[in-house]
Coordinates of C-alpha atoms (C1' of nucleotides) in Angstrom, one line a residue:
Chain A
M183 CA -3.6 -132.7 32.9
S184 CA -6.3 -135.1 32.8
A185 CA -8.9 -135.4 30.1
T186 CA -11.7 -136.4 32.5
S187 CA -13.8 -134.2 34.7
R188 CA -13.9 -135.2 38.2
T189 CA -16.7 -133.5 40.1
K190 CA -18.4 -134.3 43.4
A191 CA -21.6 -134.5 41.6
E192 CA -20.6 -137.4 39.7
V193 CA -19.3 -139.2 42.5
T194 CA -22.5 -138.7 44.4
E195 CA -24.4 -139.9 41.4
V196 CA -22.7 -143.2 41.6
Q197 CA -23.4 -143.8 45.1
T198 CA -27.1 -143.4 44.7
G199 CA -27.0 -144.9 41.2
V200 CA -26.0 -148.3 42.5
A201 CA -28.9 -148.5 44.7
V202 CA -31.4 -147.2 42.3
Q203 CA -30.2 -148.7 39.0
A204 CA -32.6 -151.0 37.2
A205 CA -32.1 -154.5 38.5
G206 CA -31.5 -157.5 36.4
S207 CA -29.7 -155.7 33.6
Q208 CA -26.3 -157.0 34.3
P209 CA -25.8 -160.6 35.3
S210 CA -24.1 -161.1 38.7
L211 CA -20.8 -162.7 39.2
V212 CA -22.0 -164.9 42.1
E213 CA -24.6 -166.6 39.9
H214 CA -22.0 -168.9 38.7
E215 CA -21.9 -171.1 41.9
S216 CA -24.6 -169.5 44.1
P217 CA -27.7 -171.1 45.7
V218 CA -29.7 -168.1 44.6
P219 CA -32.6 -169.2 42.6
A220 CA -32.1 -168.2 38.8
T221 CA -35.4 -166.3 38.8
L222 CA -36.0 -163.5 41.4
G223 CA -39.4 -162.1 41.4
K224 CA -40.1 -158.4 41.3
K225 CA -40.2 -158.1 45.0
G226 CA -37.1 -160.2 45.2
E227 CA -35.1 -157.9 43.2
M228 CA -36.3 -154.8 45.3
T229 CA -34.9 -156.8 48.5
R230 CA -31.8 -157.7 46.7
Q231 CA -31.3 -154.1 46.1
Q232 CA -32.2 -153.0 49.5
I233 CA -29.5 -155.4 51.0
L234 CA -26.8 -154.1 48.4
S235 CA -27.6 -150.5 49.3
A236 CA -27.6 -151.2 53.1
A237 CA -24.3 -153.2 52.7
L238 CA -22.6 -150.6 50.7
N239 CA -23.6 -147.7 53.2
L240 CA -22.3 -149.8 56.1
F241 CA -19.3 -150.7 54.4
R242 CA -18.5 -147.1 53.5
E243 CA -19.2 -146.0 57.0
R244 CA -17.3 -148.8 59.0
G245 CA -15.2 -150.5 56.5
F246 CA -15.7 -154.1 55.2
D247 CA -14.8 -156.0 58.1
A248 CA -16.5 -153.9 60.7
A249 CA -19.9 -154.1 59.0
T250 CA -21.3 -157.4 60.0
M251 CA -23.8 -159.5 58.1
R252 CA -26.1 -159.0 61.1
D253 CA -25.8 -155.3 60.8
I254 CA -26.6 -155.4 57.1
A255 CA -29.5 -157.7 57.5
E256 CA -31.1 -155.4 60.4
S257 CA -30.4 -152.3 58.2
A258 CA -32.1 -153.8 55.4
G259 CA -35.0 -154.7 57.6
M260 CA -34.8 -158.5 57.5
S261 CA -33.4 -161.5 59.4
L262 CA -29.8 -162.7 59.0
G263 CA -30.7 -165.8 57.2
A264 CA -32.9 -164.0 54.7
S265 CA -30.0 -162.0 53.3
Y266 CA -28.2 -165.2 52.4
Y267 CA -31.0 -166.1 50.2
Y268 CA -29.9 -163.2 47.8
F269 CA -26.1 -163.2 48.4
P270 CA -24.3 -166.4 49.0
S271 CA -21.5 -164.7 51.0
K272 CA -20.4 -161.2 52.3
E273 CA -17.8 -161.0 49.6
S274 CA -20.4 -161.5 46.8
I275 CA -22.1 -158.3 47.8
V276 CA -18.8 -156.4 47.0
S277 CA -18.6 -158.5 43.8
A278 CA -22.2 -157.3 42.8
Y279 CA -21.0 -153.8 43.5
Y280 CA -18.1 -154.4 41.3
D281 CA -20.3 -155.8 38.5
Y282 CA -22.2 -152.4 38.7
V283 CA -18.8 -150.6 38.7
Q284 CA -17.7 -152.4 35.5
Q285 CA -21.0 -151.6 33.8
E286 CA -20.9 -148.0 34.7
H287 CA -17.3 -147.8 33.5
K288 CA -18.3 -149.0 30.2
V289 CA -21.2 -146.6 29.8
R290 CA -19.2 -143.6 31.0
V291 CA -16.2 -144.4 28.8
E292 CA -18.5 -144.8 25.8
R293 CA -20.2 -141.6 26.7
E294 CA -17.0 -139.6 27.1
I295 CA -14.5 -141.2 24.8
S296 CA -15.4 -138.9 21.9
K297 CA -14.3 -135.8 23.8
A298 CA -10.8 -137.1 23.7
K299 CA -8.5 -135.8 20.9
N300 CA -5.6 -138.4 21.0
L301 CA -4.7 -141.7 22.7
R302 CA -3.2 -140.1 25.8
Q303 CA -6.6 -138.3 26.5
R304 CA -8.6 -141.5 25.7
L305 CA -6.4 -143.5 28.2
G306 CA -6.9 -140.7 30.6
I307 CA -10.7 -141.1 30.4
A308 CA -10.6 -144.8 30.7
F309 CA -8.5 -144.7 33.8
H310 CA -9.8 -141.7 35.6
T311 CA -13.4 -142.7 35.1
K312 CA -12.7 -145.9 36.8
L313 CA -11.3 -144.1 39.7
D314 CA -14.1 -141.7 39.8
I315 CA -16.4 -144.4 40.2
I316 CA -14.8 -146.1 42.9
Q317 CA -13.5 -142.8 44.6
N318 CA -15.5 -143.1 47.9
D319 CA -15.6 -146.9 48.1
R320 CA -11.9 -147.7 49.0
R321 CA -13.0 -149.2 52.4
L322 CA -15.0 -152.0 50.5
L323 CA -12.7 -152.6 47.6
V324 CA -10.2 -154.2 50.0
A325 CA -12.4 -157.2 49.9
L326 CA -11.8 -157.5 46.3
F327 CA -8.1 -158.2 46.8
R328 CA -8.6 -160.6 49.7
Y329 CA -8.8 -163.7 47.8
G330 CA -6.7 -162.8 44.7
G331 CA -4.0 -165.1 45.5
D332 CA -6.2 -168.2 46.5
P333 CA -6.6 -170.2 43.3
H334 CA -9.5 -172.4 44.7
H335 CA -11.6 -169.3 45.9
P336 CA -14.6 -168.5 43.7
L337 CA -13.4 -164.7 43.9
S338 CA -9.8 -165.4 42.9
W339 CA -8.5 -163.0 40.2
F340 CA -7.5 -166.0 38.2
G341 CA -10.4 -168.3 38.6
P342 CA -12.9 -168.9 35.9
A343 CA -15.6 -167.2 38.0
T344 CA -14.1 -163.8 37.4
S345 CA -13.0 -164.3 33.9
R346 CA -16.1 -162.5 32.4
Q347 CA -15.4 -159.5 34.6
R348 CA -11.8 -159.4 33.4
E349 CA -12.9 -159.7 29.8
L350 CA -15.6 -156.9 30.2
S351 CA -13.0 -154.6 31.8
M352 CA -10.4 -155.4 29.2
A353 CA -12.9 -154.7 26.6
V354 CA -13.3 -151.1 28.0
F355 CA -9.6 -150.5 27.5
A356 CA -9.7 -152.0 24.0
H357 CA -12.4 -149.6 23.3
A358 CA -10.2 -146.7 24.7
L359 CA -7.4 -147.7 22.4
G360 CA -9.7 -147.2 19.6
D361 CA -8.2 -147.4 16.0
Q362 CA -4.8 -146.3 17.2
K363 CA -2.2 -147.6 14.8
L364 CA -0.3 -150.4 16.8
P365 CA 1.8 -153.4 15.9
K366 CA -0.6 -156.5 15.9
D367 CA 0.8 -158.2 18.9
V368 CA 0.9 -155.0 20.8
R369 CA -2.7 -154.4 20.0
Y370 CA -3.4 -158.0 21.1
F371 CA -1.8 -157.8 24.4
A372 CA -2.5 -154.1 25.4
P373 CA -5.8 -154.5 26.9
L374 CA -4.5 -157.1 29.2
A375 CA -1.5 -154.9 30.0
L376 CA -3.8 -151.9 30.7
W377 CA -6.1 -154.1 32.8
A378 CA -3.1 -155.2 34.9
L379 CA -1.9 -151.7 35.2
H380 CA -5.3 -150.4 36.3
M381 CA -5.5 -153.4 39.0
G382 CA -2.2 -152.2 40.4
L383 CA -3.4 -148.5 40.5
I384 CA -6.6 -149.6 42.3
L385 CA -4.3 -151.3 44.7
Y386 CA -2.3 -148.2 45.3
F387 CA -5.6 -146.2 45.3
V388 CA -7.0 -148.2 48.1
N389 CA -3.9 -147.6 50.1
D390 CA -3.7 -143.9 49.3
S391 CA -4.5 -141.8 52.2
S392 CA -3.6 -138.4 50.5
D393 CA -6.4 -135.9 50.3
E394 CA -9.0 -137.2 47.8
Q395 CA -6.3 -139.6 46.7
R396 CA -4.6 -137.1 44.5
R397 CA -1.3 -139.0 44.8
T398 CA -2.9 -141.8 42.8
R399 CA -4.2 -139.2 40.2
R400 CA -0.7 -138.0 39.8
L401 CA 0.8 -141.2 39.6
L402 CA -1.8 -142.3 37.1
D403 CA -1.2 -139.2 34.9
G404 CA 2.5 -139.6 34.8
T405 CA 2.1 -143.3 34.1
L406 CA -0.3 -142.7 31.2
D407 CA 2.3 -140.2 29.7
L408 CA 4.9 -142.9 29.8
V409 CA 2.4 -145.5 28.4
T410 CA 1.6 -143.3 25.4
R411 CA 5.4 -142.7 24.8
A412 CA 5.9 -146.3 25.0
F413 CA 3.2 -147.0 22.3
D414 CA 4.8 -144.3 20.2
L415 CA 8.3 -146.0 20.6
A416 CA 6.5 -149.3 19.9
T417 CA 5.5 -148.1 16.4
A418 CA 8.8 -146.1 15.6
P419 CA 10.3 -147.6 12.5
V420 CA 13.9 -147.1 13.7
L421 CA 13.4 -149.2 16.7
Q422 CA 11.7 -152.2 15.0
P423 CA 14.9 -154.1 14.4
I424 CA 15.3 -154.1 18.4
L425 CA 11.9 -154.3 19.5
R426 CA 10.3 -156.7 17.1
P427 CA 12.3 -159.8 18.4
I428 CA 11.7 -158.7 22.0
R429 CA 7.9 -158.4 21.4
K430 CA 7.9 -161.8 19.7
R431 CA 9.5 -163.4 22.8
V432 CA 7.2 -161.5 25.2
T433 CA 4.2 -163.0 23.3
E434 CA 5.6 -166.5 23.3
L435 CA 6.2 -166.3 27.0
L436 CA 2.7 -164.9 27.9
T437 CA 1.1 -167.5 25.6
D438 CA 3.0 -170.3 27.0
A439 CA 2.1 -169.2 30.5
G440 CA -1.5 -169.2 29.7
L441 CA -1.8 -165.3 30.3
A442 CA -3.0 -164.6 26.8
P443 CA -6.4 -163.2 26.4
N444 CA -9.4 -165.5 25.3
P445 CA -7.6 -168.8 25.8
G446 CA -10.8 -170.7 25.8
Chain B
M142 CA 18.5 -173.5 31.3
S143 CA 18.6 -172.4 34.9
A144 CA 21.7 -171.9 36.7
T145 CA 20.3 -173.3 39.9
S146 CA 20.0 -177.0 41.1
R147 CA 16.5 -178.0 42.1
T148 CA 16.8 -181.3 43.6
K149 CA 14.1 -183.1 45.8
A150 CA 16.8 -183.4 48.5
E151 CA 16.9 -179.8 48.8
V152 CA 13.3 -179.2 49.1
T153 CA 13.0 -181.8 51.8
E154 CA 15.9 -180.2 53.7
V155 CA 13.8 -177.0 53.8
Q156 CA 11.0 -178.6 55.2
T157 CA 12.6 -180.1 58.1
G158 CA 14.8 -177.0 58.3
V159 CA 12.1 -174.7 59.3
A160 CA 11.2 -176.9 62.3
V161 CA 14.7 -177.6 63.4
Q162 CA 16.4 -174.3 62.8
A163 CA 17.7 -172.5 65.7
A164 CA 15.2 -170.1 67.3
G165 CA 15.6 -166.5 68.0
S166 CA 18.1 -165.6 65.3
Q167 CA 15.7 -163.8 63.0
P168 CA 13.2 -161.4 64.5
S169 CA 9.6 -162.1 63.8
L170 CA 7.4 -159.8 61.9
V171 CA 4.6 -160.0 64.3
E172 CA 6.8 -158.5 67.2
H173 CA 5.7 -155.1 66.1
E174 CA 2.4 -155.1 67.5
S175 CA 2.0 -158.6 69.1
P176 CA 1.1 -159.3 72.7
V177 CA 3.8 -161.8 72.6
P178 CA 6.4 -161.2 75.6
A179 CA 9.6 -159.8 73.9
T180 CA 11.6 -162.4 76.0
L181 CA 10.5 -166.0 75.5
G182 CA 12.3 -168.5 77.8
K183 CA 14.2 -171.4 76.4
K184 CA 11.3 -173.7 76.7
G185 CA 9.1 -171.0 75.3
E186 CA 11.1 -171.1 72.0
M187 CA 10.8 -174.7 71.8
T188 CA 7.1 -174.4 72.2
R189 CA 6.9 -171.9 69.6
Q190 CA 8.8 -174.0 67.1
Q191 CA 6.5 -176.9 67.9
I192 CA 3.5 -174.8 67.0
L193 CA 5.1 -173.6 63.8
S194 CA 6.0 -177.1 62.8
A195 CA 2.8 -178.5 63.6
A196 CA 0.9 -175.7 61.7
L197 CA 3.1 -175.9 58.7
N198 CA 2.5 -179.7 58.4
L199 CA -1.3 -179.1 58.8
F200 CA -1.2 -176.3 56.2
R201 CA 0.6 -178.3 53.7
E202 CA -1.7 -181.2 54.2
R203 CA -5.1 -179.5 54.3
G204 CA -4.4 -176.0 53.0
F205 CA -4.5 -172.9 55.1
D206 CA -8.1 -172.4 55.6
A207 CA -9.0 -176.2 56.3
A208 CA -6.3 -176.3 59.1
T209 CA -8.0 -174.8 62.2
M210 CA -6.2 -173.3 65.2
R211 CA -7.9 -176.0 67.2
D212 CA -6.2 -178.7 65.1
I213 CA -2.9 -176.8 65.2
A214 CA -3.0 -176.6 69.1
E215 CA -4.0 -180.2 69.5
S216 CA -1.3 -181.3 67.0
A217 CA 1.3 -179.3 69.1
G218 CA 0.0 -180.7 72.2
M219 CA -1.6 -177.7 73.9
S220 CA -4.7 -175.9 74.5
L221 CA -6.1 -173.5 72.0
G222 CA -5.5 -170.4 74.0
A223 CA -2.0 -171.4 74.6
S224 CA -1.1 -171.2 71.0
Y225 CA -2.2 -167.4 71.1
Y226 CA 0.5 -166.7 73.5
Y227 CA 3.1 -167.5 70.9
F228 CA 1.4 -166.3 67.7
P229 CA -1.1 -163.3 67.8
S230 CA -3.0 -164.6 64.7
K231 CA -3.2 -167.4 62.5
E232 CA -1.8 -165.5 59.6
S233 CA 1.3 -164.5 61.8
I234 CA 2.3 -168.2 61.7
V235 CA 2.6 -168.1 58.0
S236 CA 4.4 -164.8 58.4
A237 CA 6.8 -166.4 60.8
Y238 CA 7.4 -169.0 58.1
Y239 CA 8.0 -166.3 55.6
D240 CA 10.6 -164.9 57.7
Y241 CA 12.4 -168.1 57.6
V242 CA 11.9 -168.2 53.8
Q243 CA 13.5 -164.9 53.7
Q244 CA 16.6 -165.8 55.9
E245 CA 16.9 -169.1 54.0
H246 CA 16.9 -167.2 50.7
K247 CA 19.6 -164.9 51.8
V248 CA 21.9 -167.8 53.1
R249 CA 21.3 -169.9 49.8
V250 CA 22.0 -167.1 47.4
E251 CA 25.2 -165.9 49.3
R252 CA 26.2 -169.5 49.2
E253 CA 25.6 -170.2 45.5
I254 CA 26.0 -166.9 43.9
S255 CA 29.8 -167.4 43.1
K256 CA 28.8 -170.3 40.9
A257 CA 27.2 -167.8 38.3
K258 CA 29.3 -166.5 35.4
N259 CA 27.2 -163.6 34.5
L260 CA 24.2 -161.4 35.4
R261 CA 21.6 -163.8 33.9
Q262 CA 22.8 -166.7 36.0
R263 CA 23.0 -164.6 39.1
L264 CA 19.4 -163.6 38.6
G265 CA 18.6 -167.3 37.9
I266 CA 20.0 -168.2 41.3
A267 CA 18.3 -165.4 43.1
F268 CA 14.7 -166.3 41.6
H269 CA 14.8 -170.1 41.4
T270 CA 16.3 -170.4 44.9
K271 CA 13.2 -168.7 46.2
L272 CA 10.9 -170.8 44.4
D273 CA 12.9 -173.9 45.6
I274 CA 12.3 -173.1 49.2
I275 CA 8.6 -172.5 48.9
Q276 CA 8.1 -175.2 46.2
N277 CA 5.8 -177.5 48.6
D278 CA 4.2 -174.7 50.5
R279 CA 1.8 -173.2 47.9
R280 CA -1.2 -174.1 50.0
L281 CA -0.1 -171.9 52.9
L282 CA 1.3 -168.9 50.7
V283 CA -2.2 -168.0 49.8
A284 CA -2.5 -166.5 53.3
L285 CA 0.3 -164.1 52.5
F286 CA -1.6 -162.5 49.6
R287 CA -4.9 -162.3 51.6
Y288 CA -4.6 -159.0 53.3
G289 CA -2.2 -157.3 50.7
G290 CA -4.8 -154.8 49.7
D291 CA -5.8 -153.8 53.2
P292 CA -3.9 -150.9 54.2
H293 CA -5.1 -151.0 57.9
H294 CA -4.1 -154.8 58.4
P295 CA -0.8 -155.5 60.0
L296 CA 0.1 -158.0 57.2
S297 CA -0.5 -155.5 54.3
W298 CA 2.1 -155.4 51.7
F299 CA 2.4 -151.7 52.1
G300 CA 2.2 -151.3 55.7
P301 CA 5.2 -150.6 58.0
A302 CA 4.8 -153.8 59.8
T303 CA 6.2 -155.6 56.5
S304 CA 8.8 -152.9 55.4
R305 CA 11.6 -154.9 57.0
Q306 CA 10.6 -158.0 55.2
R307 CA 10.6 -156.2 51.9
E308 CA 13.9 -154.6 52.6
L309 CA 15.6 -157.8 53.5
S310 CA 14.2 -159.3 50.1
M311 CA 15.3 -156.4 48.1
A312 CA 18.9 -156.7 49.6
V313 CA 19.1 -160.2 48.5
F314 CA 18.2 -159.1 44.9
A315 CA 20.6 -156.2 45.2
H316 CA 23.3 -158.7 46.2
A317 CA 22.4 -160.8 43.2
L318 CA 22.9 -157.7 40.9
G319 CA 26.5 -157.5 42.3
D320 CA 28.9 -155.0 40.8
Q321 CA 27.1 -155.1 37.6
K322 CA 27.6 -151.9 35.6
L323 CA 24.4 -150.0 35.5
P324 CA 23.1 -146.4 35.3
K325 CA 22.8 -145.2 38.9
D326 CA 18.9 -144.7 38.9
V327 CA 18.5 -148.2 37.3
R328 CA 20.6 -149.4 40.1
Y329 CA 18.8 -147.6 42.6
F330 CA 15.3 -149.1 41.6
A331 CA 16.3 -152.5 40.2
P332 CA 16.0 -154.2 43.7
L333 CA 12.6 -152.8 43.9
A334 CA 11.4 -153.8 40.5
L335 CA 13.0 -157.3 40.9
W336 CA 11.2 -157.7 44.3
A337 CA 7.9 -156.7 42.5
L338 CA 8.6 -159.2 39.7
H339 CA 9.4 -161.9 42.3
M340 CA 6.0 -161.2 44.0
G341 CA 4.2 -161.4 40.8
L342 CA 5.9 -164.7 40.1
I343 CA 4.9 -166.1 43.5
L344 CA 1.3 -165.0 42.8
Y345 CA 1.6 -167.1 39.6
F346 CA 3.4 -169.9 41.3
V347 CA 0.7 -170.2 43.8
N348 CA -1.8 -170.7 41.1
D349 CA 0.2 -172.9 38.9
S350 CA -1.2 -176.4 38.9
S351 CA 1.3 -177.8 36.3
D352 CA 3.5 -180.5 37.3
E353 CA 5.9 -179.4 39.9
Q354 CA 5.1 -175.9 38.8
R355 CA 7.3 -176.2 35.7
R356 CA 5.2 -173.5 34.0
T357 CA 6.4 -171.0 36.5
R358 CA 9.9 -172.0 36.0
R359 CA 9.5 -171.5 32.3
L360 CA 8.0 -168.3 32.7
L361 CA 10.6 -167.3 35.0
D362 CA 13.4 -168.3 32.8
G363 CA 12.0 -166.5 29.8
T364 CA 11.4 -163.4 32.0
L365 CA 14.9 -163.4 33.3
D366 CA 16.2 -163.6 29.7
L367 CA 14.3 -160.5 28.9
V368 CA 15.2 -158.7 32.1
T369 CA 18.8 -159.3 31.3
R370 CA 18.4 -158.1 27.9
A371 CA 16.6 -155.0 29.2
F372 CA 19.5 -154.2 31.6
D373 CA 21.9 -154.6 28.5
L374 CA 19.8 -152.1 26.6
A375 CA 19.7 -149.8 29.6
T376 CA 23.6 -149.3 29.4
A377 CA 23.8 -149.2 25.5
P378 CA 25.2 -145.9 24.7
V379 CA 23.4 -145.6 21.5
L380 CA 19.8 -145.5 23.4
Q381 CA 20.8 -143.3 26.0
P382 CA 19.3 -140.2 24.3
I383 CA 15.8 -142.0 24.3
L384 CA 16.1 -143.8 27.5
R385 CA 17.6 -141.3 29.9
P386 CA 14.7 -138.9 30.0
I387 CA 12.4 -141.8 30.4
R388 CA 14.3 -143.1 33.4
K389 CA 14.4 -139.6 34.9
R390 CA 10.5 -139.3 34.5
V391 CA 10.1 -142.8 36.0
T392 CA 12.2 -141.9 39.0
E393 CA 10.4 -138.8 39.6
L394 CA 7.1 -140.6 39.4
L395 CA 8.1 -143.4 41.7
T396 CA 9.7 -141.1 44.2
D397 CA 6.5 -138.7 44.3
A398 CA 4.4 -141.8 44.8
G399 CA 6.4 -142.8 47.8
L400 CA 7.5 -146.0 46.1
A401 CA 11.2 -145.2 46.1
P402 CA 13.1 -147.6 48.5
N403 CA 14.2 -146.3 52.0
P404 CA 11.9 -143.4 52.1
G405 CA 12.5 -143.0 55.9
Chain C
dT26 C1' -61.9 -172.0 45.4
dC27 C1' -58.6 -175.3 46.6
dC28 C1' -54.4 -177.4 45.8
dT29 C1' -49.6 -177.5 44.2
dT30 C1' -45.6 -175.3 43.4
dT31 C1' -42.4 -171.6 44.0
dA32 C1' -40.5 -167.5 46.4
dG33 C1' -39.1 -165.8 50.4
dT34 C1' -38.1 -165.8 55.6
dT35 C1' -37.1 -167.4 60.1
dG36 C1' -34.3 -168.4 64.2
dA37 C1' -31.4 -171.6 66.0
dA38 C1' -27.3 -173.9 65.5
dC39 C1' -22.4 -174.8 63.7
dG40 C1' -17.5 -174.0 63.3
dT41 C1' -14.4 -170.6 63.1
dG42 C1' -10.5 -167.0 64.9
dT43 C1' -9.7 -164.4 68.7
dT44 C1' -9.9 -162.9 73.8
dC45 C1' -9.3 -163.0 78.8
dA46 C1' -9.4 -163.6 83.5
dA47 C1' -8.0 -166.8 86.3
dA48 C1' -4.9 -170.6 87.5
dT49 C1' -0.5 -172.8 87.4
dA50 C1' 4.4 -173.4 86.7
dA51 C1' 9.0 -171.7 86.4
dT52 C1' 12.4 -168.4 87.5
dG53 C1' 15.2 -165.4 90.2
dC54 C1' 16.2 -162.7 94.2
dT55 C1' 17.3 -162.3 99.2
Chain D
dA123 C1' 14.0 -171.9 101.9
dG124 C1' 10.7 -168.5 101.0
dC125 C1' 8.8 -165.0 98.5
dA126 C1' 7.9 -162.2 94.3
dT127 C1' 7.9 -161.8 89.8
dT128 C1' 7.4 -163.4 85.4
dA129 C1' 6.4 -167.3 81.9
dT130 C1' 2.9 -170.3 80.5
dT131 C1' -1.5 -172.6 80.3
dT132 C1' -6.3 -173.2 80.6
dG133 C1' -11.1 -173.4 79.4
dA134 C1' -14.8 -170.8 78.9
dA135 C1' -16.9 -167.3 76.2
dC136 C1' -17.5 -163.9 72.4
dA137 C1' -18.6 -162.3 67.5
dC138 C1' -18.2 -163.6 63.5
dG139 C1' -19.8 -165.8 58.6
dT140 C1' -22.4 -169.4 57.2
dT141 C1' -25.9 -173.2 56.9
dC142 C1' -30.4 -175.5 57.2
dA143 C1' -34.7 -177.7 58.3
dA144 C1' -38.8 -175.7 59.0
dC145 C1' -42.0 -172.4 58.1
dT146 C1' -45.0 -168.6 55.7
dA147 C1' -46.5 -166.0 51.6
dA148 C1' -47.4 -165.7 47.0
dA149 C1' -48.5 -167.3 42.4
dG150 C1' -50.6 -170.2 39.1
dG151 C1' -53.5 -173.8 37.2
dA152 C1' -57.9 -176.6 37.5

DNA sequence: TCCTTTAGTTGAACGTGTTCAAATAATGCT
DNA sequence: AGCATTATTTGAACACGTTCAACTAAAGGA
């Protein structure tokens, strides 16, 4: 079915990985408007990772809301105020975790993508890998969706503060598309569409109470079958007279709405 | 362009309407798990409306977060604790407002739908009317999206507490479809798809800072043109050999995922 | 070594949404 | 009218995320 391996070992690796990973490699989302000093000393980075690790453990145990900042600070062995020296807000901890997810996604997809024999399998790797990484973290992902609709919140999906995250994610999907022969406009918008699809799937995933979220996996596989077929249809010469004007109109619409990639 | 009139007068009517409207007609979302007594006296209903009205004014003035429950209670002329006798939470006030929006949407669409000459215009009425109603309330609608991703929150989009709201909204779109000739499966899923589309548009709408949100209106009109064309294509006999198996697969997928309407 | 600057830490305080036992007002029954 | 029940109101309290002025520790230069 899926072109991706999903072993328990991999999932565990993620959980420890985020705590152990070398610090300072990926820039943090929150640096954009955070009071955190731009330069953290060696000890500072360690402390930051301690807070992140403690927070993630508590989030996984109790959920995002039930784990308080006081709990997190205590679990990380410091005072409440100190933790705010490293993270400007509780949500920014989740955001830092999501930065890691993004990077890990990129790394894994680049590593595994060569195993795929066709577009369907490449998409399978891109999507399943993402779910693999966040498999045990549904209880903290709710925080990501909390301020999506608030345009003035720094963590809004649409805000400029998260645009880099979006672009990184879209780049992974673009990479998964590879050199697949596609109409130019389809190729242009496909990463955005795949990103949107993957956001919707994560939303479903977070709400999926089936055993190990198998329901989401099934939905994903079925959806990807259809997506692949849609890409085939999009290139079928017979349908071009019908599809080309529609695609043109869709492109105009999205561009006018400011939803086209790389507007700035 | 649009089949709907969008005058300032109508918008104003809405704003006062929600405060004046006869109480007790539409059941409140929050009754599902709220400590609010099932029976509110005549005076109690008045007080509830006072709180709702005061809250909406403050939400519109300052935004959802900046308007505190203490402000609302004071503006409604009562103590902080008293307001919690009528609304179990701050978000539930917005939810009550959205109940009103839903009812008003139904009333307006039923009133105006006969003016439409075709499917495109009926859809235009259904969608534009919704935006008309919430035109000046973007600052409070952010609260609706806040807990959408949290499966255990009573205001989650997926939760059972909001299923009635969803069904009422889908019923409006089903009504707008009218007796349009459509394949059975398309007819079955169309209200859900239109509801999802309208949620996405509201999300865009809330974030739209263009003058009077004209950008959303343009996006909407263009999208509806495409939707109408899609419905046409869905019924075109020539395409049935291609489309029918795809539709069948989509139906299976959505049903298996528990996303089909009226599952219970 | 001493001083200056920066990095990191503290604990108290603020304002927030929410809760609740107790008090009061209204209603309805006999 | 008097009583019992229900409806409403109160104000204090709680726990939370966040802020901040003051403090201590470390680093670096002369």
